[in-house]
mmCIF file of C-alpha atoms in Angstrom:
data_model
loop_
_atom_site.group_PDB
_atom_site.id
_atom_site.type_symbol
_atom_site.label_atom_id
_atom_site.label_comp_id
_atom_site.label_asym_id
_atom_site.label_seq_id
_atom_site.Cartn_x
_atom_site.Cartn_y
_atom_site.Cartn_z
ATOM 1 C CA MET A 1 51.591 10.644 25.734
ATOM 2 C CA LYS A 2 50.594 11.502 22.151
ATOM 3 C CA GLN A 3 51.237 7.946 20.944
ATOM 4 C CA HIS A 4 48.318 6.790 23.111
ATOM 5 C CA ILE A 5 45.777 9.196 21.562
ATOM 6 C CA PRO A 6 45.124 7.137 18.377
ATOM 7 C CA ASN A 7 44.795 3.977 20.509
ATOM 8 C CA ALA A 8 42.247 5.743 22.720
ATOM 9 C CA ILE A 9 40.219 6.613 19.606
ATOM 10 C CA THR A 10 40.478 2.986 18.425
ATOM 11 C CA SER A 11 39.210 1.903 21.843
ATOM 12 C CA LEU A 12 36.153 4.114 21.295
ATOM 13 C CA ASN A 13 35.623 2.235 18.031
ATOM 14 C CA LEU A 14 35.598 -1.002 20.040
ATOM 15 C CA MET A 15 33.313 0.457 22.711
ATOM 16 C CA PHE A 16 30.724 1.557 20.147
ATOM 17 C CA GLY A 17 30.939 -1.877 18.527
ATOM 18 C CA CYS A 18 30.127 -3.519 21.867
ATOM 19 C CA LEU A 19 27.241 -1.099 22.403
ATOM 20 C CA SER A 20 25.944 -1.987 18.938
ATOM 21 C CA ILE A 21 25.894 -5.676 19.874
ATOM 22 C CA LEU A 22 24.056 -4.933 23.115
ATOM 23 C CA SER A 23 21.496 -2.811 21.258
ATOM 24 C CA ALA A 24 20.933 -5.562 18.699
ATOM 25 C CA ILE A 25 20.432 -8.141 21.467
ATOM 26 C CA ASN A 26 17.927 -5.801 23.132
ATOM 27 C CA GLY A 27 16.054 -5.362 19.873
ATOM 28 C CA ASP A 28 16.972 -1.716 19.281
ATOM 29 C CA LEU A 29 18.347 -2.093 15.774
ATOM 30 C CA THR A 30 18.243 1.629 15.020
ATOM 31 C CA MET A 31 20.692 2.338 17.847
ATOM 32 C CA ALA A 32 22.725 -0.715 16.866
ATOM 33 C CA SER A 33 23.140 0.815 13.405
ATOM 34 C CA ALA A 34 23.945 4.238 14.842
ATOM 35 C CA TYR A 35 26.719 2.761 16.990
ATOM 36 C CA ILE A 36 28.266 1.121 13.930
ATOM 37 C CA GLY A 37 28.226 4.546 12.278
ATOM 38 C CA LEU A 38 30.066 5.988 15.276
ATOM 39 C CA SER A 39 32.567 3.118 15.121
ATOM 40 C CA ALA A 40 33.220 3.969 11.469
ATOM 41 C CA VAL A 41 33.894 7.602 12.421
ATOM 42 C CA MET A 42 36.358 6.489 15.110
ATOM 43 C CA ASP A 43 37.974 4.061 12.654
ATOM 44 C CA PHE A 44 38.621 6.944 10.272
ATOM 45 C CA PHE A 45 39.925 9.337 12.887
ATOM 46 C CA ASP A 46 42.334 6.966 14.636
ATOM 47 C CA GLY A 47 44.386 6.640 11.449
ATOM 48 C CA PHE A 48 43.982 10.333 10.640
ATOM 49 C CA VAL A 49 45.177 11.388 14.097
ATOM 50 C CA ALA A 50 48.060 8.885 13.996
ATOM 51 C CA ARG A 51 49.303 10.399 10.725
ATOM 52 C CA LEU A 52 48.748 13.919 12.037
ATOM 53 C CA LEU A 53 50.767 13.206 15.191
ATOM 54 C CA LYS A 54 53.273 11.102 13.213
ATOM 55 C CA VAL A 55 52.976 8.152 15.573
ATOM 56 C CA SER A 56 52.663 4.470 14.753
ATOM 57 C CA GLY A 57 53.237 1.140 16.388
ATOM 58 C CA GLU A 58 52.426 -2.547 16.312
ATOM 59 C CA LEU A 59 50.069 -2.166 19.284
ATOM 60 C CA GLY A 60 47.879 0.280 17.377
ATOM 61 C CA LYS A 61 47.806 -1.961 14.301
ATOM 62 C CA GLN A 62 46.714 -5.009 16.293
ATOM 63 C CA LEU A 63 44.201 -3.061 18.378
ATOM 64 C CA ASP A 64 42.670 -1.592 15.240
ATOM 65 C CA SER A 65 42.106 -5.021 13.709
ATOM 66 C CA LEU A 66 40.639 -6.442 16.922
ATOM 67 C CA ALA A 67 38.287 -3.479 17.263
ATOM 68 C CA ASP A 68 37.219 -3.821 13.627
ATOM 69 C CA VAL A 69 36.374 -7.510 14.081
ATOM 70 C CA VAL A 70 33.903 -6.526 16.798
ATOM 71 C CA SER A 71 32.511 -3.329 15.281
ATOM 72 C CA PHE A 72 32.431 -4.343 11.615
ATOM 73 C CA GLY A 73 32.116 -8.118 11.925
ATOM 74 C CA VAL A 74 30.302 -9.270 15.057
ATOM 75 C CA ALA A 75 28.034 -6.213 15.462
ATOM 76 C CA PRO A 76 26.623 -6.218 11.890
ATOM 77 C CA GLY A 77 26.295 -9.984 12.166
ATOM 78 C CA PHE A 78 24.026 -9.572 15.195
ATOM 79 C CA ILE A 79 21.995 -6.894 13.402
ATOM 80 C CA PHE A 80 21.451 -9.225 10.470
ATOM 81 C CA TYR A 81 20.598 -12.083 12.847
ATOM 82 C CA SER A 82 17.981 -9.918 14.550
ATOM 83 C CA ILE A 83 16.362 -9.010 11.226
ATOM 84 C CA ALA A 84 16.400 -12.641 10.092
ATOM 85 C CA GLY A 85 15.056 -13.855 13.444
ATOM 86 C CA THR A 86 12.091 -11.520 13.166
ATOM 87 C CA CYS A 87 11.276 -12.754 9.676
ATOM 88 C CA PHE A 88 11.990 -16.474 10.101
ATOM 89 C CA GLY A 89 10.299 -16.701 13.504
ATOM 90 C CA THR A 90 11.421 -18.265 16.758
ATOM 91 C CA ASP A 91 11.566 -21.859 15.489
ATOM 92 C CA PHE A 92 15.045 -23.140 14.644
ATOM 93 C CA CYS A 93 15.852 -22.510 11.009
ATOM 94 C CA ILE A 94 19.285 -23.159 9.528
ATOM 95 C CA ASN A 95 18.810 -20.179 7.182
ATOM 96 C CA GLN A 96 18.702 -17.913 10.218
ATOM 97 C CA TYR A 97 22.251 -18.864 11.178
ATOM 98 C CA THR A 98 24.008 -18.028 7.939
ATOM 99 C CA PHE A 99 24.630 -14.666 9.662
ATOM 100 C CA LEU A 100 27.638 -16.343 11.324
ATOM 101 C CA LEU A 101 29.466 -16.050 8.005
ATOM 102 C CA ILE A 102 29.560 -12.266 8.436
ATOM 103 C CA PRO A 103 31.785 -12.123 11.560
ATOM 104 C CA ILE A 104 33.843 -15.161 10.478
ATOM 105 C CA PHE A 105 34.737 -13.818 7.036
ATOM 106 C CA SER A 106 35.182 -10.290 8.389
ATOM 107 C CA ALA A 107 37.903 -11.683 10.664
ATOM 108 C CA ILE A 108 39.480 -13.522 7.720
ATOM 109 C CA ARG A 109 39.317 -10.326 5.631
ATOM 110 C CA LEU A 110 41.090 -8.312 8.340
ATOM 111 C CA ALA A 111 43.750 -10.991 8.817
ATOM 112 C CA LYS A 112 44.406 -11.037 5.057
ATOM 113 C CA PHE A 113 44.649 -7.241 5.018
ATOM 114 C CA ASN A 114 47.322 -7.274 7.727
ATOM 115 C CA ILE A 115 49.639 -9.571 5.765
ATOM 116 C CA ASP A 116 48.817 -8.548 2.171
ATOM 117 C CA THR A 117 51.371 -6.033 0.888
ATOM 118 C CA ARG A 118 49.243 -5.397 -2.230
ATOM 119 C CA GLN A 119 46.696 -3.392 -0.227
ATOM 120 C CA SER A 120 48.709 -0.246 0.433
ATOM 121 C CA ASP A 121 47.066 1.848 -2.321
ATOM 122 C CA SER A 122 43.894 -0.164 -2.930
ATOM 123 C CA PHE A 123 41.804 -2.872 -1.310
ATOM 124 C CA ILE A 124 41.449 -6.496 -2.329
ATOM 125 C CA GLY A 125 37.919 -7.514 -1.427
ATOM 126 C CA VAL A 126 35.225 -5.368 0.164
ATOM 127 C CA PRO A 127 36.559 -3.586 3.299
ATOM 128 C CA THR A 128 34.819 -4.625 6.521
ATOM 129 C CA PRO A 129 33.576 -1.061 7.302
ATOM 130 C CA ALA A 130 31.849 -0.887 3.894
ATOM 131 C CA ASN A 131 30.208 -4.277 4.428
ATOM 132 C CA ALA A 132 29.169 -3.252 7.946
ATOM 133 C CA MET A 133 27.678 0.056 6.790
ATOM 134 C CA PHE A 134 25.576 -1.746 4.164
ATOM 135 C CA ILE A 135 24.151 -4.049 6.849
ATOM 136 C CA ALA A 136 23.737 -1.175 9.309
ATOM 137 C CA SER A 137 21.625 0.682 6.745
ATOM 138 C CA LEU A 138 19.047 -2.117 6.608
ATOM 139 C CA PRO A 139 17.257 -1.380 9.936
ATOM 140 C CA LEU A 140 17.227 2.322 9.052
ATOM 141 C CA ILE A 141 15.668 1.565 5.668
ATOM 142 C CA LEU A 142 13.070 -0.671 7.330
ATOM 143 C CA ALA A 143 12.208 2.076 9.827
ATOM 144 C CA HIS A 144 11.971 4.789 7.137
ATOM 145 C CA ASP A 145 11.016 2.889 3.985
ATOM 146 C CA THR A 146 10.258 5.577 1.429
ATOM 147 C CA TYR A 147 10.951 3.374 -1.592
ATOM 148 C CA GLY A 148 9.175 0.144 -0.668
ATOM 149 C CA LEU A 149 12.313 -1.905 0.029
ATOM 150 C CA THR A 150 10.921 -3.709 3.081
ATOM 151 C CA GLY A 151 9.665 -6.649 1.032
ATOM 152 C CA LEU A 152 13.110 -7.145 -0.523
ATOM 153 C CA ILE A 153 15.038 -6.874 2.743
ATOM 154 C CA GLN A 154 12.694 -9.206 4.600
ATOM 155 C CA HIS A 155 12.465 -11.714 1.761
ATOM 156 C CA GLN A 156 13.624 -15.202 2.705
ATOM 157 C CA TRP A 157 15.979 -15.458 -0.259
ATOM 158 C CA PHE A 158 17.743 -12.189 0.598
ATOM 159 C CA LEU A 159 18.086 -13.112 4.277
ATOM 160 C CA THR A 160 19.432 -16.540 3.362
ATOM 161 C CA PHE A 161 21.861 -15.683 0.601
ATOM 162 C CA PHE A 162 23.117 -12.189 1.469
ATOM 163 C CA PRO A 163 25.523 -13.547 4.145
ATOM 164 C CA LEU A 164 26.926 -15.921 1.515
ATOM 165 C CA LEU A 165 27.434 -13.037 -0.927
ATOM 166 C CA SER A 166 28.862 -10.866 1.844
ATOM 167 C CA ALA A 167 31.346 -13.557 2.866
ATOM 168 C CA TYR A 168 32.495 -14.015 -0.728
ATOM 169 C CA MET A 169 32.884 -10.285 -1.414
ATOM 170 C CA LEU A 170 34.948 -9.771 1.746
ATOM 171 C CA VAL A 171 37.674 -12.167 0.598
ATOM 172 C CA ALA A 172 37.249 -12.009 -3.205
ATOM 173 C CA GLU A 173 40.315 -11.199 -5.313
ATOM 174 C CA LEU A 174 38.604 -8.009 -6.448
ATOM 175 C CA PRO A 175 40.645 -4.777 -6.418
ATOM 176 C CA LEU A 176 38.619 -1.893 -4.984
ATOM 177 C CA LEU A 177 39.292 1.816 -4.729
ATOM 178 C CA ALA A 178 40.860 3.233 -1.604
ATOM 179 C CA LEU A 179 40.155 6.879 -0.784
ATOM 180 C CA LYS A 180 43.843 7.666 -0.428
ATOM 181 C CA PHE A 181 44.715 10.860 -2.284
ATOM 182 C CA LYS A 182 48.379 11.348 -3.199
ATOM 183 C CA ASN A 183 47.297 14.759 -4.465
ATOM 184 C CA PHE A 184 43.959 16.527 -4.792
ATOM 185 C CA GLY A 185 44.090 17.098 -8.545
ATOM 186 C CA PHE A 186 41.245 15.675 -10.610
ATOM 187 C CA LYS A 187 43.557 13.772 -12.968
ATOM 188 C CA GLY A 188 44.306 10.382 -11.519
ATOM 189 C CA ASN A 189 41.570 10.765 -8.912
ATOM 190 C CA GLU A 190 38.579 10.868 -11.260
ATOM 191 C CA PHE A 191 36.901 7.774 -9.866
ATOM 192 C CA ARG A 192 37.513 8.821 -6.271
ATOM 193 C CA PHE A 193 35.839 12.186 -6.833
ATOM 194 C CA ILE A 194 32.955 10.542 -8.698
ATOM 195 C CA LEU A 195 32.534 8.113 -5.800
ATOM 196 C CA ILE A 196 32.503 10.863 -3.165
ATOM 197 C CA ILE A 197 30.049 13.010 -5.116
ATOM 198 C CA GLY A 198 27.893 9.978 -5.909
ATOM 199 C CA CYS A 199 27.757 8.907 -2.247
ATOM 200 C CA VAL A 200 26.819 12.392 -1.056
ATOM 201 C CA LEU A 201 24.092 12.726 -3.680
ATOM 202 C CA SER A 202 22.801 9.225 -2.929
ATOM 203 C CA VAL A 203 22.329 9.986 0.758
ATOM 204 C CA LEU A 204 20.805 13.413 0.051
ATOM 205 C CA ILE A 205 18.343 12.033 -2.518
ATOM 206 C CA LEU A 206 17.617 8.528 -1.218
ATOM 207 C CA GLY A 207 18.065 9.058 2.523
ATOM 208 C CA TYR A 208 19.002 5.907 4.430
ATOM 209 C CA ALA A 209 18.653 3.819 1.275
ATOM 210 C CA GLY A 210 21.451 5.977 -0.125
ATOM 211 C CA ILE A 211 23.886 4.417 2.356
ATOM 212 C CA ALA A 212 23.306 0.947 0.924
ATOM 213 C CA PHE A 213 23.334 2.335 -2.628
ATOM 214 C CA SER A 214 26.674 4.055 -1.926
ATOM 215 C CA ILE A 215 28.295 0.705 -1.095
ATOM 216 C CA VAL A 216 26.942 -0.814 -4.309
ATOM 217 C CA LEU A 217 28.156 2.261 -6.225
ATOM 218 C CA TYR A 218 31.584 1.856 -4.623
ATOM 219 C CA ILE A 219 31.885 -1.711 -5.910
ATOM 220 C CA LEU A 220 30.576 -0.865 -9.396
ATOM 221 C CA LEU A 221 32.908 2.127 -9.817
ATOM 222 C CA SER A 222 35.839 0.009 -8.652
ATOM 223 C CA VAL A 223 35.045 -2.631 -11.286
ATOM 224 C CA ILE A 224 34.807 0.060 -13.993
ATOM 225 C CA HIS A 225 38.069 1.608 -12.736
ATOM 226 C CA ASN A 226 39.782 -1.770 -13.037
ATOM 227 C CA MET A 227 38.526 -2.221 -16.597
ATOM 228 C CA VAL A 228 39.707 1.250 -17.600
ATOM 229 C CA ALA A 229 43.121 0.660 -16.014
ATOM 230 C CA LYS A 230 43.520 -2.665 -17.847
ATOM 231 C CA ASN A 231 42.614 -1.033 -21.176
ATOM 232 C CA LYS A 232 45.190 1.702 -20.613
ATOM 233 C CA ALA A 233 47.840 -0.867 -19.678
ATOM 234 C CA SER A 234 47.183 -2.872 -22.842
#
């Protein structure tokens, strides 16, 4: 019985992803973003519960990837499409359909993760949940724009080229930090602690904009971590 508990949690991840898509289609982008947040919570807890119960299996691994394609690939793609559609108008515009790169390259990213043995202690390329959370923050920023970011988010150049950047970052050969603690000492985990503290402070200070900033901070700290590690190795 206990081996089915993590799969049930993963199924909730998938369910919230489907609800996010429905909300985006219906024009409720705030709820669409909220459902992606709930999917991310389920995505964390399915692995946590599996390790706690000491259960694993190929079914859970495959189900997790399939759920992530929907929740962190298709759902954020539809959110971005809805934002772009509002800004570009109802007339056909090829720029509006670059959003398709988000689900396509999210699927490629997840497939690469499943067969890449290098990604046990770190990630290669931006993880799909991080990419999805950045996109999910956009409707929340637009609805509560304290810092005047609406013009940037709704700018034609951002809406056209962000999917291209997103697609590249998902599959780029860029090592990124994974929040996997072998121990909870500060030494060896400096960048992980800085990232956690930075993300918490970003959300507390910047509100919804702090979610997007946290993803950018994650990438920047990972790049700095890689440079420091290379210097130590040399």
